[in-house]
C-alpha cells in the first residue's frame, strides 16, 4: 500500500465523525463516514480513550492504518499546539488546559507531528464550499 492515508475526525458535543482520505494523484476520496456516539461529560482521560476507540474502530472498518489524523475541533483551542481552552462548554470542560494532541497521539501510539487540529467551523465552511463547487 503506497498511498498516504489520513483519517478526518470531526469532534462534536455528543459524537465523533470519522472519514478516511486516500490521497491519490492529489485527489481526495471520501466514500464513507462513521459516526460514534461519545460521552464528553467524562474525565479528560476517558474522553480521549473514547475518541481513540472510535478512531481505532473506524481504522479497522476502513482496513487502514492511518498515517495522519486531521481533527476538526471546537474552540477555544490552540490548534497548533493542541491545547484546549474550552471552559464554558460543559461537555468538553474536562479538556481545559490539556494537551489533547499529546494525549490522543499517546493513546493511538502515533507521533504528535502526525496529528493536526483545525477549527471545526472553518472545516465545515470549507466542506460546504467544496460541496458547492462539486455539485453546484
PDB file of C-alpha atoms in Angstrom, residues 1-3 16 24 27-28 32 46 54-56 62 69 85 89 105 108-109 120 122-123 126-127:
ATOM      1  CA  UNK A   1       0.000   0.000   0.000  1.00  0.00           C
ATOM      2  CA  UNK A   2       1.923   3.052  -1.226  1.00  0.00           C
ATOM      3  CA  UNK A   3      -0.690   5.724  -0.643  1.00  0.00           C
ATOM      4  CA  UNK A  16     -17.332  11.918  16.656  1.00  0.00           C
ATOM      5  CA  UNK A  24      -4.086   9.595  -4.831  1.00  0.00           C
ATOM      6  CA  UNK A  27      -7.494  13.911  -5.217  1.00  0.00           C
ATOM      7  CA  UNK A  28      -9.329  13.092  -2.026  1.00  0.00           C
ATOM      8  CA  UNK A  32     -17.786   6.520   3.951  1.00  0.00           C
ATOM      9  CA  UNK A  46     -11.973   8.901  29.484  1.00  0.00           C
ATOM     10  CA  UNK A  54     -13.705   5.221  17.768  1.00  0.00           C
ATOM     11  CA  UNK A  55     -10.642   6.044  15.636  1.00  0.00           C
ATOM     12  CA  UNK A  56      -9.294   2.504  16.031  1.00  0.00           C
ATOM     13  CA  UNK A  62     -11.666   1.184   6.566  1.00  0.00           C
ATOM     14  CA  UNK A  69      -5.095  12.413  11.735  1.00  0.00           C
ATOM     15  CA  UNK A  85      -9.032  26.273  26.312  1.00  0.00           C
ATOM     16  CA  UNK A  89     -18.733  24.055  27.181  1.00  0.00           C
ATOM     17  CA  UNK A 105      -1.246  10.669  19.940  1.00  0.00           C
ATOM     18  CA  UNK A 108      -3.156   5.890  19.478  1.00  0.00           C
ATOM     19  CA  UNK A 109       0.609   5.237  19.522  1.00  0.00           C
ATOM     20  CA  UNK A 120     -14.407  22.963  13.306  1.00  0.00           C
ATOM     21  CA  UNK A 122     -13.627  26.630   9.326  1.00  0.00           C
ATOM     22  CA  UNK A 123     -13.625  22.943   8.350  1.00  0.00           C
ATOM     23  CA  UNK A 126     -14.587  24.589   3.637  1.00  0.00           C
ATOM     24  CA  UNK A 127     -16.613  21.381   3.213  1.00  0.00           C
TER      25      UNK A 127
END
